[in-house]
XYZ file of N, CA, C and O in Angstrom:
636
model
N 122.511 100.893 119.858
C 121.200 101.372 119.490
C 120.084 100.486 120.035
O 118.990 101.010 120.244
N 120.236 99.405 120.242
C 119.066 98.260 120.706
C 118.909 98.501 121.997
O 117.770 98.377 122.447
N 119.857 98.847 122.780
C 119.906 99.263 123.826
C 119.014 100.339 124.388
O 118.081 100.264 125.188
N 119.563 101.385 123.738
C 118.591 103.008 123.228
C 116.978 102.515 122.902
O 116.021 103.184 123.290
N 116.863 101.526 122.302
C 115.352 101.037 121.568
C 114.513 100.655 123.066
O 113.643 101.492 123.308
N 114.598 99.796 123.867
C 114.441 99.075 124.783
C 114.301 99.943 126.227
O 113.598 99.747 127.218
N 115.309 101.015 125.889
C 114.909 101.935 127.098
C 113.799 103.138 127.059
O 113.386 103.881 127.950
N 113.509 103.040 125.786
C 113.177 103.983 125.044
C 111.745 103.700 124.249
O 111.239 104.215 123.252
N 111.344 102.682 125.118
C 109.815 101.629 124.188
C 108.648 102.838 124.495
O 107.571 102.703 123.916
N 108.820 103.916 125.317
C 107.607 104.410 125.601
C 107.388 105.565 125.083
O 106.376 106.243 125.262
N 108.973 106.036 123.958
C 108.738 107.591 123.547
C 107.595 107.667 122.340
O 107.057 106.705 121.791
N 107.413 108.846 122.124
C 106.145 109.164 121.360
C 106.927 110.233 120.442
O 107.382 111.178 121.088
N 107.182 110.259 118.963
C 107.464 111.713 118.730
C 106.266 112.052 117.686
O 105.800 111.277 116.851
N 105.900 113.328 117.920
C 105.065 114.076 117.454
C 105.224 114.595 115.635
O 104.462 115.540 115.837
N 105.448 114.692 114.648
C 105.738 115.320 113.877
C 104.530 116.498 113.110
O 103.535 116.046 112.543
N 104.757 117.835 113.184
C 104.073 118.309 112.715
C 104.361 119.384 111.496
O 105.201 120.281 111.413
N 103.175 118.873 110.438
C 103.289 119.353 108.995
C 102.193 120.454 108.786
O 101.235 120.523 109.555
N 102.354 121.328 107.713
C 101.345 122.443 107.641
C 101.541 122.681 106.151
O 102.452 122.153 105.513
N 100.574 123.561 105.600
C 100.658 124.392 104.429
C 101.735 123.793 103.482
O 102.789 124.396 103.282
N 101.461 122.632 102.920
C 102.040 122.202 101.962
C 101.933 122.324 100.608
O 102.653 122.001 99.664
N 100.549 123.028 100.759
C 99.340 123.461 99.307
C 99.726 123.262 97.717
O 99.800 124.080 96.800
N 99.979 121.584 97.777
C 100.294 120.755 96.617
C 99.420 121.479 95.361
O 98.223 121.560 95.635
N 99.727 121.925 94.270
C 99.351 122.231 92.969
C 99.663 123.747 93.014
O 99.594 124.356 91.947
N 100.016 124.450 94.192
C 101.120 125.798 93.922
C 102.005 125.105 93.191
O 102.254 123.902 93.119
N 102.659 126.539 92.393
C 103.614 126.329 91.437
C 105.175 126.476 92.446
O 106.298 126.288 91.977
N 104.847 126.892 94.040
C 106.044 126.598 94.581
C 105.475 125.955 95.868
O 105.672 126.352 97.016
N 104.674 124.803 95.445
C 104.538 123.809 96.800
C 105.598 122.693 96.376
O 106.329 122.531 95.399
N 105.306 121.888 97.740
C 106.138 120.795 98.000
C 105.150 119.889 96.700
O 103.956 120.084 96.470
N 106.153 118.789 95.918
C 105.758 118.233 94.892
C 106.548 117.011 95.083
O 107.687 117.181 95.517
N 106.154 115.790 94.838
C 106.834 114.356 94.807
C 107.242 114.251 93.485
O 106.323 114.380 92.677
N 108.301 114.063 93.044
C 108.935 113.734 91.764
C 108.012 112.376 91.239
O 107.899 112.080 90.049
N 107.530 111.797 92.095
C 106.994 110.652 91.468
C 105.855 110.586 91.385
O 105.511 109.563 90.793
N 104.717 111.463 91.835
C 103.638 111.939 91.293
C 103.096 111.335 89.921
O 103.792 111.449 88.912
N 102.067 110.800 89.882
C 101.898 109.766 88.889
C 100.326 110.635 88.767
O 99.646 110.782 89.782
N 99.888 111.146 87.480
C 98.895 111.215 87.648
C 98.307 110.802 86.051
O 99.115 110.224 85.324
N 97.083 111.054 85.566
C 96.832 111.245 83.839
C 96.635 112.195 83.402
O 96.290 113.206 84.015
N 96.870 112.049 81.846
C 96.408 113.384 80.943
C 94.773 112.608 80.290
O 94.179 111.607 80.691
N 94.507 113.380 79.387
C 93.130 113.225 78.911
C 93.201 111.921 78.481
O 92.223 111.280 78.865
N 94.132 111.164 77.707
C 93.954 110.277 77.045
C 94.234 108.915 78.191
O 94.333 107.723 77.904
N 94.297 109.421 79.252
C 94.532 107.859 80.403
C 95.820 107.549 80.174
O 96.192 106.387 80.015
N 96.778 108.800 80.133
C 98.230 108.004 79.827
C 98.986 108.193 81.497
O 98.146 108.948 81.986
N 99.536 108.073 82.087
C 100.817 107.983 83.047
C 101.847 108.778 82.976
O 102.900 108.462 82.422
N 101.539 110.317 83.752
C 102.835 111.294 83.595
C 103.462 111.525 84.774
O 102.611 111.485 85.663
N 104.100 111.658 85.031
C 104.775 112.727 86.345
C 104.792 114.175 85.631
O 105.104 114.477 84.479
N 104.346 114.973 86.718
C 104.474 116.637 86.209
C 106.420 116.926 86.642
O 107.244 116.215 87.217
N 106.479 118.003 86.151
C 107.849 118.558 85.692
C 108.128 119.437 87.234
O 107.431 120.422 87.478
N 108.763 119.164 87.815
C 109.339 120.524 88.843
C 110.047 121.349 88.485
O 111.009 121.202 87.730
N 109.621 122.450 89.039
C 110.605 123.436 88.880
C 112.290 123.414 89.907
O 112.573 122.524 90.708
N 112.800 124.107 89.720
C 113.485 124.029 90.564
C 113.433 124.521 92.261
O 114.310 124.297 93.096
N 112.237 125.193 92.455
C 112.328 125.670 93.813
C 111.807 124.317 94.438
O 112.399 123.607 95.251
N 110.586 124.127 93.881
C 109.755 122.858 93.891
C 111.008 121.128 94.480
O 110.916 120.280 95.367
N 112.191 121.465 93.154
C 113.140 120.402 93.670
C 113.894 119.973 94.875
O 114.154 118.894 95.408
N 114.263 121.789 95.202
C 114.681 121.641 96.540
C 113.619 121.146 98.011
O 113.820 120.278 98.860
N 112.340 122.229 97.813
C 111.364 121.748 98.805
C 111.843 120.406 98.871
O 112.730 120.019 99.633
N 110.878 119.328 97.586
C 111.543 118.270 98.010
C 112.546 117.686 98.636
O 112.096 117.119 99.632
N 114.114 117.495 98.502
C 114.877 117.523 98.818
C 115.043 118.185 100.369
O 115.610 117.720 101.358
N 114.734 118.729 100.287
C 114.638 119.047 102.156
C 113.931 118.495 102.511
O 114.336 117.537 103.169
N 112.477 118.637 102.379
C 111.555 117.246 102.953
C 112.335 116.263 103.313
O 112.704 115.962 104.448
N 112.709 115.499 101.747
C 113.544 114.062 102.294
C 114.301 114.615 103.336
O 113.627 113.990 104.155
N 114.921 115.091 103.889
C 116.531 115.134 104.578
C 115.622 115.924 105.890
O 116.364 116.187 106.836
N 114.350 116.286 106.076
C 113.826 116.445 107.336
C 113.437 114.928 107.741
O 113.276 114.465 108.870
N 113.338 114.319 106.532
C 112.302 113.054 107.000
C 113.174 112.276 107.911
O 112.945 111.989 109.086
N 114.662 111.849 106.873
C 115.668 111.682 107.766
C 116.389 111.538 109.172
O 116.954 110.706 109.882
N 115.943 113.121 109.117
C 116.540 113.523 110.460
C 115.383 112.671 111.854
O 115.501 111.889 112.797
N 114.313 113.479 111.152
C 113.001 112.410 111.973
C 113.477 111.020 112.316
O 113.817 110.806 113.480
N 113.548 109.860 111.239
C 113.935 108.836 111.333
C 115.387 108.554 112.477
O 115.387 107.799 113.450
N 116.508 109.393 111.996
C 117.593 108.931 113.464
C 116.961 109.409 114.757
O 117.389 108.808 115.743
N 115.951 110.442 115.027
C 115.567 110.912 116.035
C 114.494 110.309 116.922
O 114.268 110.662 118.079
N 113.754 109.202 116.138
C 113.065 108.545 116.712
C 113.433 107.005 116.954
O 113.113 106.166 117.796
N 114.072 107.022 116.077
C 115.225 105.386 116.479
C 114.240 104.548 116.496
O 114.460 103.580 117.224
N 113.423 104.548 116.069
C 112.071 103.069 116.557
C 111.079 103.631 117.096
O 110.000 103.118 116.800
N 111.050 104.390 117.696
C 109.824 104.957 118.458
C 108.668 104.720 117.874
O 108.724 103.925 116.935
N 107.512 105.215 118.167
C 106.316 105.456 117.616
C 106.329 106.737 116.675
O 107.405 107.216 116.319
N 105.737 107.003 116.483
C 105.317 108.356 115.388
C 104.123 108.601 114.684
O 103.549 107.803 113.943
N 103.729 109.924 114.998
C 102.228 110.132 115.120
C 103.094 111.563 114.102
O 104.053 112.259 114.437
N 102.237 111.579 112.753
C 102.237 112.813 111.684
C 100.873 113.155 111.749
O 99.863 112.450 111.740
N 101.082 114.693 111.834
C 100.044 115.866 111.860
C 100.026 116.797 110.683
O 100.845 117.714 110.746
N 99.343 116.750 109.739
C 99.191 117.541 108.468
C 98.316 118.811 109.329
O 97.204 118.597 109.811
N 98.929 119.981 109.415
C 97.597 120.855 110.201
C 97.293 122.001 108.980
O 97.679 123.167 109.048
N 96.447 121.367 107.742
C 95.843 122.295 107.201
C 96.455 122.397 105.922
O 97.569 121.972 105.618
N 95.514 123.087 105.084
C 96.095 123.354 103.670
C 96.936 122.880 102.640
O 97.756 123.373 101.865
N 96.238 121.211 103.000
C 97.074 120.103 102.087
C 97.504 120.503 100.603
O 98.557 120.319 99.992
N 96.321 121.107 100.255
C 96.011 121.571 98.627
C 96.221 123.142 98.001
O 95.646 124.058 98.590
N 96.502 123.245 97.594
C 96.566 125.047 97.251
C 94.776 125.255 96.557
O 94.138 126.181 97.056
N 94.334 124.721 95.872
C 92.878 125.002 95.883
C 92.938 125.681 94.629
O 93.992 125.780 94.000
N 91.280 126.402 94.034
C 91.556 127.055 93.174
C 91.117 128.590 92.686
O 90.852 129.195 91.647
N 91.231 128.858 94.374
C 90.877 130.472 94.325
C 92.129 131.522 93.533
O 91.861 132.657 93.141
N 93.360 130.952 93.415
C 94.532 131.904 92.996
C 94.713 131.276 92.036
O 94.988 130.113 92.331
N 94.692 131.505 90.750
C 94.959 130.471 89.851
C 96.127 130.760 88.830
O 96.652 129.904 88.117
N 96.406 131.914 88.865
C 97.758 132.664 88.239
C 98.886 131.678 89.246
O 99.957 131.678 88.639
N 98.960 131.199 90.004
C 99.847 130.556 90.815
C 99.888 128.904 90.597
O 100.898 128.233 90.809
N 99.064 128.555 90.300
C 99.031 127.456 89.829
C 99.764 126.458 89.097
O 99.695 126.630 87.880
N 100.791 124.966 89.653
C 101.503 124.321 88.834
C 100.224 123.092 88.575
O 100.094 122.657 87.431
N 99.737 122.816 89.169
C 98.311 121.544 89.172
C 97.029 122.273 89.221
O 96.674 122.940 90.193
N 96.102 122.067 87.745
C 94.739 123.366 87.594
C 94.283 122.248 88.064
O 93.467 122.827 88.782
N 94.038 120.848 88.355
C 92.851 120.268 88.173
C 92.793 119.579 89.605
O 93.665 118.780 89.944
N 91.550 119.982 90.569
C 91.228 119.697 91.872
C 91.767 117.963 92.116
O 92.098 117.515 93.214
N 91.753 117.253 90.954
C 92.408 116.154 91.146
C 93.287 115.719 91.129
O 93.367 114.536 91.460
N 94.375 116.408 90.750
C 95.448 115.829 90.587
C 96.087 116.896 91.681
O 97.291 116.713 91.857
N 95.596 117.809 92.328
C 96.612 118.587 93.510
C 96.067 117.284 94.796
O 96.897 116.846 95.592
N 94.559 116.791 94.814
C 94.678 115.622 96.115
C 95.558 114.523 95.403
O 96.074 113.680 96.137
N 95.734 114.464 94.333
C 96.886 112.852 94.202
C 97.964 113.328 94.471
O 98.537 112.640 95.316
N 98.673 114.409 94.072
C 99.923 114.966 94.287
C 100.080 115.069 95.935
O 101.063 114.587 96.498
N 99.027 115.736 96.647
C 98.778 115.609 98.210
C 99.005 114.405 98.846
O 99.459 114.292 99.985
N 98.674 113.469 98.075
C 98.603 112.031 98.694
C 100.287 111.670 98.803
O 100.964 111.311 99.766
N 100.627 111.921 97.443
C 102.281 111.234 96.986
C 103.191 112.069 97.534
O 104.390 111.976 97.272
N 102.556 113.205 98.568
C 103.616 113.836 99.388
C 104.117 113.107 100.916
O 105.071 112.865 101.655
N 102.782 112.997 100.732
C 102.864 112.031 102.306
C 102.840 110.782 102.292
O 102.392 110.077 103.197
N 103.384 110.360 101.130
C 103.918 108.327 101.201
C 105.097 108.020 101.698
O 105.359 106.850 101.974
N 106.293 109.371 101.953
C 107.110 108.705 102.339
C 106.977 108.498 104.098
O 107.459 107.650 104.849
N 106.391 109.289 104.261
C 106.032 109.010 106.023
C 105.367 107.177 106.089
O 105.654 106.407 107.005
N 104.634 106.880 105.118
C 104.149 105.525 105.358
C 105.500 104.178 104.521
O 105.721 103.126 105.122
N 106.036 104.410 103.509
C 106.956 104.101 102.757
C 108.662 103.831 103.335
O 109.542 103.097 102.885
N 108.647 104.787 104.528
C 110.156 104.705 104.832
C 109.856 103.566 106.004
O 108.870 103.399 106.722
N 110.937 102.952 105.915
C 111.028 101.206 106.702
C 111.706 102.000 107.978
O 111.326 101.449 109.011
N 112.481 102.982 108.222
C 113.023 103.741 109.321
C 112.005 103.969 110.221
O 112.149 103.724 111.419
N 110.876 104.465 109.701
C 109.664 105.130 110.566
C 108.896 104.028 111.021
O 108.662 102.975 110.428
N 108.370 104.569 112.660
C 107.522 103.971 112.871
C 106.306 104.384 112.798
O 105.732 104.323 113.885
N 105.557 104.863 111.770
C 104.202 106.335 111.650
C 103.244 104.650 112.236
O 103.442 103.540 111.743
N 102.245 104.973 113.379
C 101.101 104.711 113.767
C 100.101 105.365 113.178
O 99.211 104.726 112.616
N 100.095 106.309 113.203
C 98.955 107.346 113.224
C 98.936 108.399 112.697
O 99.651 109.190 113.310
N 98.236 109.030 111.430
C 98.615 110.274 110.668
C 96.925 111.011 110.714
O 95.825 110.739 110.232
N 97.411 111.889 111.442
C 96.151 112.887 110.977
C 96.012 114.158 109.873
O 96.957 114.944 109.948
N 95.091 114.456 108.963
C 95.058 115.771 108.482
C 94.300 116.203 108.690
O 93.252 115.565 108.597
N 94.256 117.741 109.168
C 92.805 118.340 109.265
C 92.826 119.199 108.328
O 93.755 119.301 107.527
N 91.538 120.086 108.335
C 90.842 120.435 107.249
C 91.748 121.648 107.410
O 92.221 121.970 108.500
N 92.052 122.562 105.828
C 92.469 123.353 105.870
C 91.539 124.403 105.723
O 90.349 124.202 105.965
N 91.954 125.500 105.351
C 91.633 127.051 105.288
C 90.518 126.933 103.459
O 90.745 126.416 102.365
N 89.366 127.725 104.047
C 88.413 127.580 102.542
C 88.963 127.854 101.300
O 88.559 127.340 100.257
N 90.093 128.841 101.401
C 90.449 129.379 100.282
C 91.395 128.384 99.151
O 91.781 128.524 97.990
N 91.543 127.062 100.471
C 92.112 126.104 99.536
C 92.028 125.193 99.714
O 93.073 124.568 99.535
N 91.026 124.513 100.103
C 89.968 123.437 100.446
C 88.768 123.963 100.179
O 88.388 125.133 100.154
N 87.978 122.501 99.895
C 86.601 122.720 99.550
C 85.625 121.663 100.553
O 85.330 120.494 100.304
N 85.306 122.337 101.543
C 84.711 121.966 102.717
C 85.089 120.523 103.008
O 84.405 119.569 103.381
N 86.788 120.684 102.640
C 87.473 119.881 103.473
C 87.744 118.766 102.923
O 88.476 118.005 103.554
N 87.217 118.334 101.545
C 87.105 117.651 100.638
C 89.004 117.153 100.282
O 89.234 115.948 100.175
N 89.957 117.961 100.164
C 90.789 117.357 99.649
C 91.378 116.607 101.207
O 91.858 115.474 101.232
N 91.285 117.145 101.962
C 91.780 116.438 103.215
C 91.062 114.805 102.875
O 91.632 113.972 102.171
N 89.548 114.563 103.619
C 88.628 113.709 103.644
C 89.229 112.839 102.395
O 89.601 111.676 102.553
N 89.277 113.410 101.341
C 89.583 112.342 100.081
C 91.425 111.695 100.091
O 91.764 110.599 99.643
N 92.093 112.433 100.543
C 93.821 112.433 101.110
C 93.860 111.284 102.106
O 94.495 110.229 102.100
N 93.123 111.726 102.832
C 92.917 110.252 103.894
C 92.486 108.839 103.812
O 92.854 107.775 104.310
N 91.260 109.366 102.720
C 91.036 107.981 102.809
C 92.138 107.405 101.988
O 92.813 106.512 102.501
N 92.432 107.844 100.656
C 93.286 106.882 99.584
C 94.453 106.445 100.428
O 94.885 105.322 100.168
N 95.120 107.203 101.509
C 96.176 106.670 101.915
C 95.849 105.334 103.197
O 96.580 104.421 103.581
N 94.257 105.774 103.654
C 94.314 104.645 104.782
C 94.033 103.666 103.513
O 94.714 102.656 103.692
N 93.224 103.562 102.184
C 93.518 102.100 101.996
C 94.755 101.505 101.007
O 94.840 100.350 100.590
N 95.488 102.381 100.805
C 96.789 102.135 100.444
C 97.856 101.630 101.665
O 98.628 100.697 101.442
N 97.834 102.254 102.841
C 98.229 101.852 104.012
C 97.174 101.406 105.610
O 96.818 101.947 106.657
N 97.065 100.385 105.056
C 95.945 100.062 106.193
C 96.571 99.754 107.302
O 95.753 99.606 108.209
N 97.641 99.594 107.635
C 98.742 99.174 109.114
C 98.742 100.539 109.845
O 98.889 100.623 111.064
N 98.557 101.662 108.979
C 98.707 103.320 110.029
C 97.153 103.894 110.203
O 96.520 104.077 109.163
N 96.610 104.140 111.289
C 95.508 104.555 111.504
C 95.440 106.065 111.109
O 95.672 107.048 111.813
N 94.898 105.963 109.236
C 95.006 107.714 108.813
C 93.477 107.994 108.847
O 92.557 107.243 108.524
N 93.439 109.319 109.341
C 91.995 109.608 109.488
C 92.190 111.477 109.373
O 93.139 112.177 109.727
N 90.888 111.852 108.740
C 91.095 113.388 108.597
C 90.060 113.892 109.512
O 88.954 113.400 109.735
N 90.886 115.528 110.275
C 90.181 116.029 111.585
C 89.856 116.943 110.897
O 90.377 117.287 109.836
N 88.459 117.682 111.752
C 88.415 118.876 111.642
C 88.383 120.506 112.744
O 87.517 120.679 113.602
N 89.062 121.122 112.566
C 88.975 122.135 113.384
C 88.040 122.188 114.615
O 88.023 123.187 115.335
């Protein structure tokens, strides 16, 4: 494999993410999602089970990413619709505009979190109005993670 690393100093892999629209009741959800209730207490919300698997595949795409880039660089592309928003609200597992960008955030820690990856650079751009609010959960997604991870240059695009 060191071998593979060394011949291999100049690959670039691309990863690209979409429509993850954290606070649907069947988006992608981090089990470890830490957010509060009224009283300032420390919960994780409950998954469902479709919700479990998403997860669970995530991890085991992330994976696959990781043997596939062997060291490389790695540049993640969120293209859009981080948040489910709150135009549909019968659909809804997260009502409160804040806790679908924290849940947004704790989707995309393991891209900065896994010691396998080499993430440089993560972009999100703005998603679709109906579930973003002029781009607001992106802009706010980005920043918490660039200063939680200040070693990956995260910055949010727009269309």
């Amino acid at each position: 494999m060191a071998f593979w690393r060394r011949q291999h100093a100049d690959r670039l892999l691309v990863v690209l993410l979409a429509d993850t629209h954290c606070g649907h009741k069947l988006s992608l959800l981090n089990p470890k999602t830490e957010l509060l209730d009224e009283q300032g207490t420390t919960y994780r919300p409950r998954l469902i089970e479709t919700q479990r698997y998403l997860w669970d595949l995530y991890l085991s795409h992330i994976d696959s990413i990781a043997d596939l880039a062997d060291g490389c660089r790695i540049i993640v592309v969120h293209d859009g619709d981080l948040t489910q928003g709150d135009k549909y609200t019968a659909h809804l597992a997260l009502n409160l505009i804040h806790d679908q960008i924290i849940g947004a955030t704790w989707n995309l820690r393991p891209w900065y979190e896994d010691r396998r990856l080499n993430v440089t650079h993560v972009r999100i751009i703005a998603g679709t109005a109906s579930h973003t609010w002029e781009a607001s959960s992106e802009v706010l997604a980005a920043q918490r993670l660039a200063e939680q991870y200040p070693d990956v240059d995260t910055r949010p695009l727009y269309h």
